[in-house]
PDB file of C-alpha atoms in Angstrom:
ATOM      1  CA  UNK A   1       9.491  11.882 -11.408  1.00 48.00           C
ATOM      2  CA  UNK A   2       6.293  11.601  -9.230  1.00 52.00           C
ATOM      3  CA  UNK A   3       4.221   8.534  -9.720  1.00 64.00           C
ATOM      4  CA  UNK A   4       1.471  10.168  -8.345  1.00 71.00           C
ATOM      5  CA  UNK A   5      -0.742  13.711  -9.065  1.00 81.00           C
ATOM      6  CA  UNK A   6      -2.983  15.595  -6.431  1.00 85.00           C
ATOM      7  CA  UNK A   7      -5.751  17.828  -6.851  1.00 86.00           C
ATOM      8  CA  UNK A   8      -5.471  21.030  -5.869  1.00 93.00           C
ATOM      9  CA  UNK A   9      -1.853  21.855  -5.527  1.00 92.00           C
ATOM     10  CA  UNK A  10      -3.113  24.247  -2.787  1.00 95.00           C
ATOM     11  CA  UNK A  11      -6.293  24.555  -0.901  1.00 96.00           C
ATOM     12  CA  UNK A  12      -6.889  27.478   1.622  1.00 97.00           C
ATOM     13  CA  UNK A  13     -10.590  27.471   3.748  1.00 97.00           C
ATOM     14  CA  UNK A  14     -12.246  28.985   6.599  1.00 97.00           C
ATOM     15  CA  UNK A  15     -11.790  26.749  10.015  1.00 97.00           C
ATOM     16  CA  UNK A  16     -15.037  24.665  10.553  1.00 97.00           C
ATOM     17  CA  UNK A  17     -15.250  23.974   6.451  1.00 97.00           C
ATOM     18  CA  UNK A  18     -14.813  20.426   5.235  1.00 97.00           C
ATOM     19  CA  UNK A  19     -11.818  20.289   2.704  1.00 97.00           C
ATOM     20  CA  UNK A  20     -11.373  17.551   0.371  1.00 97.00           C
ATOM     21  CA  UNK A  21      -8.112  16.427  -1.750  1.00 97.00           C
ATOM     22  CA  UNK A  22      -7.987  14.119  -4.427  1.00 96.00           C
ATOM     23  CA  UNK A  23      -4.811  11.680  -5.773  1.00 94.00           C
ATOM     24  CA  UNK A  24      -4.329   9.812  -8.556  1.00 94.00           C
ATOM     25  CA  UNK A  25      -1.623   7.164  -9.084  1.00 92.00           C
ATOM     26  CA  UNK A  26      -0.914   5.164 -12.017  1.00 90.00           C
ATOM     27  CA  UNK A  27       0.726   1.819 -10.938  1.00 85.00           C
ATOM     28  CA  UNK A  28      -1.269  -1.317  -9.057  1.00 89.00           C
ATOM     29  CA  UNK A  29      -1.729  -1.507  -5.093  1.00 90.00           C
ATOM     30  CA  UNK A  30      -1.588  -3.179  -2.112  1.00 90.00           C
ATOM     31  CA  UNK A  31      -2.585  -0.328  -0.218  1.00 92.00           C
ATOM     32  CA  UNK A  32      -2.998   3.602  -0.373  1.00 94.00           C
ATOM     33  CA  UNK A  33      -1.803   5.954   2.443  1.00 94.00           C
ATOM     34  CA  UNK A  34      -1.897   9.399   3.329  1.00 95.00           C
ATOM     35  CA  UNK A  35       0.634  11.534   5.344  1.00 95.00           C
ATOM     36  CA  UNK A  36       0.575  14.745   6.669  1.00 96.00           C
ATOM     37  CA  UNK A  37       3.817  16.939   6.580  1.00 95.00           C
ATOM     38  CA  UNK A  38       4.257  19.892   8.604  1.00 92.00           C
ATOM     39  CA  UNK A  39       6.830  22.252   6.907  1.00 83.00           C
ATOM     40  CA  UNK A  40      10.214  21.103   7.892  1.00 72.00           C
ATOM     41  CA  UNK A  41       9.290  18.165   9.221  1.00 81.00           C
ATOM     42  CA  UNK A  42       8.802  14.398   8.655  1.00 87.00           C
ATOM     43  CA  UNK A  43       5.916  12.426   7.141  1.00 92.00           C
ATOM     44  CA  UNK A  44       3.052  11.401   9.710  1.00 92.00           C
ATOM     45  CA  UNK A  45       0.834   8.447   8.711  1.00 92.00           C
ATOM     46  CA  UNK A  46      -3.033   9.398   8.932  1.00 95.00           C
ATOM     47  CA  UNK A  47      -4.916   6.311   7.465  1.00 94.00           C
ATOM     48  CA  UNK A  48      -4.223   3.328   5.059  1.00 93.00           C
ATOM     49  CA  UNK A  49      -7.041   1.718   2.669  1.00 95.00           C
ATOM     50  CA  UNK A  50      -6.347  -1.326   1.214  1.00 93.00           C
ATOM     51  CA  UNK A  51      -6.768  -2.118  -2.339  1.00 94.00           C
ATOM     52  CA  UNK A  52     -10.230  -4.313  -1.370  1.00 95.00           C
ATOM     53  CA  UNK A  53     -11.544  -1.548   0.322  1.00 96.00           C
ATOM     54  CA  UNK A  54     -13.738   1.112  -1.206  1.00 97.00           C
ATOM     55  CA  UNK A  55     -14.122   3.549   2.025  1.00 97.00           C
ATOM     56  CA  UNK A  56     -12.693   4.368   5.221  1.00 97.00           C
ATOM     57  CA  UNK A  57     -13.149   6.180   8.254  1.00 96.00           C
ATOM     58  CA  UNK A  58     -10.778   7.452  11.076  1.00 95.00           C
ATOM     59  CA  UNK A  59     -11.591  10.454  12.983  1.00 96.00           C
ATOM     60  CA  UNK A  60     -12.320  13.415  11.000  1.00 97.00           C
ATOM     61  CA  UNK A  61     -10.685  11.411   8.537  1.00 97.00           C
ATOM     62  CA  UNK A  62     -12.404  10.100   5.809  1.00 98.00           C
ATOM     63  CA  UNK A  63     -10.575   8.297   2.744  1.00 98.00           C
ATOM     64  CA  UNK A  64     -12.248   6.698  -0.357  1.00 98.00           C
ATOM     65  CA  UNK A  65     -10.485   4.479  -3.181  1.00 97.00           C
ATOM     66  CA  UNK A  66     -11.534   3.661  -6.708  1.00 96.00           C
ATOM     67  CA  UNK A  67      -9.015   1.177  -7.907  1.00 95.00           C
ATOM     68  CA  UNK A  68     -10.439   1.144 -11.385  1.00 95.00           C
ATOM     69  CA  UNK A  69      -9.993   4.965 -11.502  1.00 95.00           C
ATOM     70  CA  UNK A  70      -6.616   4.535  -9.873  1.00 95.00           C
ATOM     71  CA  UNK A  71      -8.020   7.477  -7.676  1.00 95.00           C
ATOM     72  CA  UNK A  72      -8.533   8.291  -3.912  1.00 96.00           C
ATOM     73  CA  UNK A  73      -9.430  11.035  -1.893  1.00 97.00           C
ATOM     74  CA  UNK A  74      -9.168  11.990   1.639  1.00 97.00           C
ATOM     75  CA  UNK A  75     -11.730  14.498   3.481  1.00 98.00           C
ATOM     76  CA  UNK A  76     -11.081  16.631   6.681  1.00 98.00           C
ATOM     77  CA  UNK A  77     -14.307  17.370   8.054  1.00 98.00           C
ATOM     78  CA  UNK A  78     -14.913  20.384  10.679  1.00 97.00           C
ATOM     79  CA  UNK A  79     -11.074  21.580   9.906  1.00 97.00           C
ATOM     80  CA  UNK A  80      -9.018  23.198  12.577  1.00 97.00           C
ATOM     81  CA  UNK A  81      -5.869  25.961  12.257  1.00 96.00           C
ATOM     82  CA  UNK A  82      -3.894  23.025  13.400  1.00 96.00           C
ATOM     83  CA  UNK A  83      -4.811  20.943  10.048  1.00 97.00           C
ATOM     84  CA  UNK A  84      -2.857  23.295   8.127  1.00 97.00           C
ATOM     85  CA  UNK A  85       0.120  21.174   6.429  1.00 97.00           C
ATOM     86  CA  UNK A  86       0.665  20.105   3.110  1.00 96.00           C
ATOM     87  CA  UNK A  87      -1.075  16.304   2.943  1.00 96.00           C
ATOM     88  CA  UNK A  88       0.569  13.240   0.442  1.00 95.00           C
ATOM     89  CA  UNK A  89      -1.144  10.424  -0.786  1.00 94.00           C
ATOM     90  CA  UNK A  90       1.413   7.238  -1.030  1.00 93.00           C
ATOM     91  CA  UNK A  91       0.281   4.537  -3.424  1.00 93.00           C
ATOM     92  CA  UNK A  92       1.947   1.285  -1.962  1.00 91.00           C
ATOM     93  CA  UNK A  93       2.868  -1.612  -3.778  1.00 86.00           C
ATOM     94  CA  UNK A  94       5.489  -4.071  -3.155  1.00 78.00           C
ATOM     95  CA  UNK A  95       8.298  -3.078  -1.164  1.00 81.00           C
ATOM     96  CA  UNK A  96       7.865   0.766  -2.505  1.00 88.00           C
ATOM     97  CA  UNK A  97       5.645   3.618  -1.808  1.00 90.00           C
ATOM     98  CA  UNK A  98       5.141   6.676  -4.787  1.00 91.00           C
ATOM     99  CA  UNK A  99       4.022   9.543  -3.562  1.00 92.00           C
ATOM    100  CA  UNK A 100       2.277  12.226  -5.186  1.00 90.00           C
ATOM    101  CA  UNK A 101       3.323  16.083  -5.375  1.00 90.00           C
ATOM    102  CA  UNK A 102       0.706  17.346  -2.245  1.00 93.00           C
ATOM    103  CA  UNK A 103      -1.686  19.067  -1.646  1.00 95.00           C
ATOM    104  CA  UNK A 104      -0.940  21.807   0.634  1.00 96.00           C
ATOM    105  CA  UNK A 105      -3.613  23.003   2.786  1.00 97.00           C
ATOM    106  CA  UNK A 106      -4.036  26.116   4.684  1.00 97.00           C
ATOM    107  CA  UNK A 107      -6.973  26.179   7.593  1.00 97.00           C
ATOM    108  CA  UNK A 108      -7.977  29.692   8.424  1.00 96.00           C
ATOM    109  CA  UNK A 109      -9.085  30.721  11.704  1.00 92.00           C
TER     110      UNK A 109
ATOM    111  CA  UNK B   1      13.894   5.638  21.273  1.00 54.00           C
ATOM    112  CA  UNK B   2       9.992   5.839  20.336  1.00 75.00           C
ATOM    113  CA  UNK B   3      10.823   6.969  17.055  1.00 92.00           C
ATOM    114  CA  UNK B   4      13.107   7.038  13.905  1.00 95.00           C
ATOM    115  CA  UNK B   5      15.559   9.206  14.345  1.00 96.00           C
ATOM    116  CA  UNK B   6      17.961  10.871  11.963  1.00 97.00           C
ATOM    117  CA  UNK B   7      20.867  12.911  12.110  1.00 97.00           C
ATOM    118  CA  UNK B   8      22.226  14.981  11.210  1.00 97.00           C
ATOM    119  CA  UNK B   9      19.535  17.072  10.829  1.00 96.00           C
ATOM    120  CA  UNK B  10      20.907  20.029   8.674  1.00 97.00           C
ATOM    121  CA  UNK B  11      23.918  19.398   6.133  1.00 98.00           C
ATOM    122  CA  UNK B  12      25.493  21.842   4.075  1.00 98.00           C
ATOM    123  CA  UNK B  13      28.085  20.492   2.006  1.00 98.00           C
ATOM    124  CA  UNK B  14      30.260  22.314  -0.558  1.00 98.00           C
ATOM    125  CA  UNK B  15      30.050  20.495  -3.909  1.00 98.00           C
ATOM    126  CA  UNK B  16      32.261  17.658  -4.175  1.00 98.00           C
ATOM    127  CA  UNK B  17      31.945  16.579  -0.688  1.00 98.00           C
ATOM    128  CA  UNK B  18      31.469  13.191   0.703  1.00 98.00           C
ATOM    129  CA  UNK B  19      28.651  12.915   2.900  1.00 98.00           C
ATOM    130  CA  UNK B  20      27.123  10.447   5.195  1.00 98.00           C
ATOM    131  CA  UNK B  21      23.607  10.836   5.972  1.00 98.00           C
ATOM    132  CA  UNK B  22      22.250   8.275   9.463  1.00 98.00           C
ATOM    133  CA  UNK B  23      19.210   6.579  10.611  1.00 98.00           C
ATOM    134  CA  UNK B  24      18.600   5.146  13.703  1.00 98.00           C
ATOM    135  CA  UNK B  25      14.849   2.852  13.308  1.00 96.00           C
ATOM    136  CA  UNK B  26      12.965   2.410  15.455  1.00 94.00           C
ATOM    137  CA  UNK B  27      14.560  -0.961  17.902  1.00 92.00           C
ATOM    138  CA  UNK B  28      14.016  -4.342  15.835  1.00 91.00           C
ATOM    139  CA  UNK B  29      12.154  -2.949  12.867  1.00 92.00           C
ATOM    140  CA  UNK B  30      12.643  -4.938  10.105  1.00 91.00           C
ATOM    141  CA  UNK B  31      12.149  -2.666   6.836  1.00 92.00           C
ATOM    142  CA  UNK B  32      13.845  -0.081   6.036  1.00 95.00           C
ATOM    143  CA  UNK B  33      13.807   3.025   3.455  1.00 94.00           C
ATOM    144  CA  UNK B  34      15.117   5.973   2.272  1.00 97.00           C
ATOM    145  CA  UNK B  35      13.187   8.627   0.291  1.00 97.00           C
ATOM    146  CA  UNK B  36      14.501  12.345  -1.174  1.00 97.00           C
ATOM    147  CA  UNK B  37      12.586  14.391  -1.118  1.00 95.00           C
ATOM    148  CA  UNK B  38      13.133  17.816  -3.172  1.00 93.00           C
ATOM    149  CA  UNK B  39      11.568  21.494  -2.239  1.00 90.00           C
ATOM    150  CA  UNK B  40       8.030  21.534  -2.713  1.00 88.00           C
ATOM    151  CA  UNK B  41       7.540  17.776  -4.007  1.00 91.00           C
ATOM    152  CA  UNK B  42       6.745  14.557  -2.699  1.00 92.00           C
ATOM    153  CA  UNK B  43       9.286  11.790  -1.323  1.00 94.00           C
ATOM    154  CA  UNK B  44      11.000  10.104  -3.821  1.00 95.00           C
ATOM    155  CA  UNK B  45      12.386   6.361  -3.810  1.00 94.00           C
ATOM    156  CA  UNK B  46      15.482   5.719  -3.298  1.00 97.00           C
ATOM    157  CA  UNK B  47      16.439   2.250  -1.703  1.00 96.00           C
ATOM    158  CA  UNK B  48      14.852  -0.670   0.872  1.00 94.00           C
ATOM    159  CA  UNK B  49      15.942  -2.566   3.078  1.00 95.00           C
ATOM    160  CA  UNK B  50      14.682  -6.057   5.255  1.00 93.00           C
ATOM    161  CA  UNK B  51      16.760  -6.618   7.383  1.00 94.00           C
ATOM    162  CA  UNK B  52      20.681  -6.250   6.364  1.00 96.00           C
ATOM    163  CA  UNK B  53      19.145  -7.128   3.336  1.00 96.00           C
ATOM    164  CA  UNK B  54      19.230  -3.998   0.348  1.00 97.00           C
ATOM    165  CA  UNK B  55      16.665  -5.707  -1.704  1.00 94.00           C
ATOM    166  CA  UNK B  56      15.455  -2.537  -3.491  1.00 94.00           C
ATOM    167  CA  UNK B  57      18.450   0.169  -4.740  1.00 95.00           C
ATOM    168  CA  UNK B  58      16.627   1.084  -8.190  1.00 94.00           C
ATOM    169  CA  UNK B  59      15.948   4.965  -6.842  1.00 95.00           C
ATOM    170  CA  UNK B  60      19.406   5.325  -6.181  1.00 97.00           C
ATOM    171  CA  UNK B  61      19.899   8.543  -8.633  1.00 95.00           C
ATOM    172  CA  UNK B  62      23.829   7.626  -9.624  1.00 95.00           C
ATOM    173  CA  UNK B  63      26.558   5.690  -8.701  1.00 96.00           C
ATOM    174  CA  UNK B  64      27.598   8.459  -6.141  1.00 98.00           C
ATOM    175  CA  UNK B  65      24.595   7.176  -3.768  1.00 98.00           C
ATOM    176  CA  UNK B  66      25.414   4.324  -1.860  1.00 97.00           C
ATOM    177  CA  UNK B  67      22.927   2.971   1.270  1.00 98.00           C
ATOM    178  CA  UNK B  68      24.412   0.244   3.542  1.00 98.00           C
ATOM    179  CA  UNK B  69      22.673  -1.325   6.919  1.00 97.00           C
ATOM    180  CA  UNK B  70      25.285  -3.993   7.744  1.00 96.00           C
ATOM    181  CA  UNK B  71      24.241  -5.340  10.984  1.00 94.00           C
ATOM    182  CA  UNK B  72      20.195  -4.582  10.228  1.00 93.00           C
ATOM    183  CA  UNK B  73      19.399  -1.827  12.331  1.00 95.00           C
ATOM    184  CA  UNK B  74      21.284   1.502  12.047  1.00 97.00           C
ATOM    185  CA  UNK B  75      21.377   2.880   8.146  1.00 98.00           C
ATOM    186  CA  UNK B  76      23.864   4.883   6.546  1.00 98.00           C
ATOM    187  CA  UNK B  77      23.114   6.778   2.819  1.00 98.00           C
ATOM    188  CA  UNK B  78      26.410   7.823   1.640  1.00 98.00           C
ATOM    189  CA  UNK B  79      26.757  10.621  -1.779  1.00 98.00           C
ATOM    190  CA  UNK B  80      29.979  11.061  -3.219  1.00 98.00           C
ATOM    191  CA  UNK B  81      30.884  14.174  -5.123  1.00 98.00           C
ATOM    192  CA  UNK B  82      27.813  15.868  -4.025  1.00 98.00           C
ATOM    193  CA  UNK B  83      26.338  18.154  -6.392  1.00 97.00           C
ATOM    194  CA  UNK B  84      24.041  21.221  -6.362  1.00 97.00           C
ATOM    195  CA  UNK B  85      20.942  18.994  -7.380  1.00 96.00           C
ATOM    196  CA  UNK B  86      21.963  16.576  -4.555  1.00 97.00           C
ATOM    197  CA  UNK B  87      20.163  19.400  -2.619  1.00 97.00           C
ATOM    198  CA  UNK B  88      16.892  17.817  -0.820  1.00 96.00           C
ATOM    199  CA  UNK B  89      15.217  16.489   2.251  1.00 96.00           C
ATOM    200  CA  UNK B  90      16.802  13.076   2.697  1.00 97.00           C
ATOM    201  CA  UNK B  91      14.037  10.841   4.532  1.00 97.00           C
ATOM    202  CA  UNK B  92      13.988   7.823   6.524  1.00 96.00           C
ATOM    203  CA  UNK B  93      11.166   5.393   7.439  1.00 94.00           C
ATOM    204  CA  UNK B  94      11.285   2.061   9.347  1.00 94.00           C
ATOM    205  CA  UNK B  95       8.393  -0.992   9.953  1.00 90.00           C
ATOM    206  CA  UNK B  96       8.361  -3.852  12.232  1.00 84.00           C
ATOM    207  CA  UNK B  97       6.471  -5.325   9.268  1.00 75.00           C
ATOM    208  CA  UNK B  98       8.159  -7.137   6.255  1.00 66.00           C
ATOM    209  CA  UNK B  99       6.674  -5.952   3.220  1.00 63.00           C
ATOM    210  CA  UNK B 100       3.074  -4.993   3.246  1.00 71.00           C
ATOM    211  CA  UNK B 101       3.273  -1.195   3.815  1.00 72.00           C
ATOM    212  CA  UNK B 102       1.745  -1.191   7.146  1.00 77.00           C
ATOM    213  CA  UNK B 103       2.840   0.399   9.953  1.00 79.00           C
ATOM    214  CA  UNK B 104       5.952   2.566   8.855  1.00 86.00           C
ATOM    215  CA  UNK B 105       7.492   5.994  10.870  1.00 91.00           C
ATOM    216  CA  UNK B 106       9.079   8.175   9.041  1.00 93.00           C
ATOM    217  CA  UNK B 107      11.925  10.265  10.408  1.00 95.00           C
ATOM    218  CA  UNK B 108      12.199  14.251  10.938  1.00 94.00           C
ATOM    219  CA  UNK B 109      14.583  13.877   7.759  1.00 96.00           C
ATOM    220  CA  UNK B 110      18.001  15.978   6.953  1.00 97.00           C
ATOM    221  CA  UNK B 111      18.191  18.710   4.710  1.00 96.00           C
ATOM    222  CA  UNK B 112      21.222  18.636   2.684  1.00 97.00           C
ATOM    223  CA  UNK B 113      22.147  21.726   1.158  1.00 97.00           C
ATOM    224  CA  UNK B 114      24.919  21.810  -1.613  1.00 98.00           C
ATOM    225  CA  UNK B 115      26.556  25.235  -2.196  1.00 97.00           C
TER     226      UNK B 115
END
């Protein structure tokens, strides 16, 4: 079973729109991650946060974490066609990572 | 190579095959997992490694899964018997890290199929 939810299931906007996805886990952290996953392929890493950490940057990438929500959320700003993938937040804590179900995102141009 | 790399990378088995399912890491990574991953979820647990080291196997679904990295690089994830729900993406991810979560590649996974 997933140890992790994300909000929406599916997100479709306009190219040039910001588009925002939100995770929530439900054990304790050392770190939260997100991957991208184009269909049919493997997991690629796009930005960690540790626990202590309340908000990062990276890019167009930016991630927030509320570890007394057990929530984060990752924002694509100024998205691109080539965004469009279905995105995983990975909650990591000792030695194991739980994923949530993705959110999968569709960037029209 | 620069990355993890699995193979094969399409299966179909007929149910109650044996299959054996690889992973090459990436050269001297240390850590070592293996997720499923089913149609339109997220990656699943199934084992870890450090090393030759299985210190994690609790994701392992049944007895018919069986995950073995005997000289601490190359990984194997056997199933016995397969079945129809056996069917998934069967992922692989390696780190030069121990444990920490940093820094892990995932493979291009294989998709087992189970007719």
């Amino acid at each position: 079973s997933q140890q992790g939810e994300e909000d929406p299931q599916a997100l479709s906007i306009q190219e040039g729109e910001n588009a925002t996805m939100n995770c929530s886990y439900k054990t304790s952290i050392n770190n939260l991650q997100w991957y991208r996953q184009n269909s049919g392929r493997g997991l690629v890493h796009l930005i960690l946060i540790r626990s202590n950490e309340r908000e990062k940057h990276s890019g167009r990438l930016r991630v927030t974490l509320d570890t007394s929500k057990k929530s984060s959320s990752l924002l694509i700003t100024a998205s691109r066609a080539a965004d469009t993938a279905s995105y995983f937040c990975a909650a990591y804590n000792f030695n194991k990572f739980y994923f949530g179900s993705g959110t999968k995102l569709n960037v029209k141009p | 190579g620069a990355g993890v790399s699995q193979s094969p990378r399409y299966k179909v088995a007929k149910r109650g095959q044996d299959v054996a399912l690889r992973c090459d890491p990436i050269s001297g990574h240390v850590s070592l997992f293996w997720y499923q991953q089913a149609l339109g979820q997220g990656p699943e647990f199934l084992t870890y490694f450090q090393n030759e080291a299985q210190l994690d196997k609790s994701g392992l679904p049944s007895d018919r899964f069986f995950a073995e990295r005997p000289e601490g690089s190359v990984s194997t994830l056997k199933i016995q018997r397969t079945q129809q729900e056996d069917s998934a993406v069967y992922l692989c991810a390696s780190s030069g890290e121990g444990s920490g979560g940093f820094g892990y590649t995932f493979g291009s996974g294989t998709r087992l199929t189970v007719v």
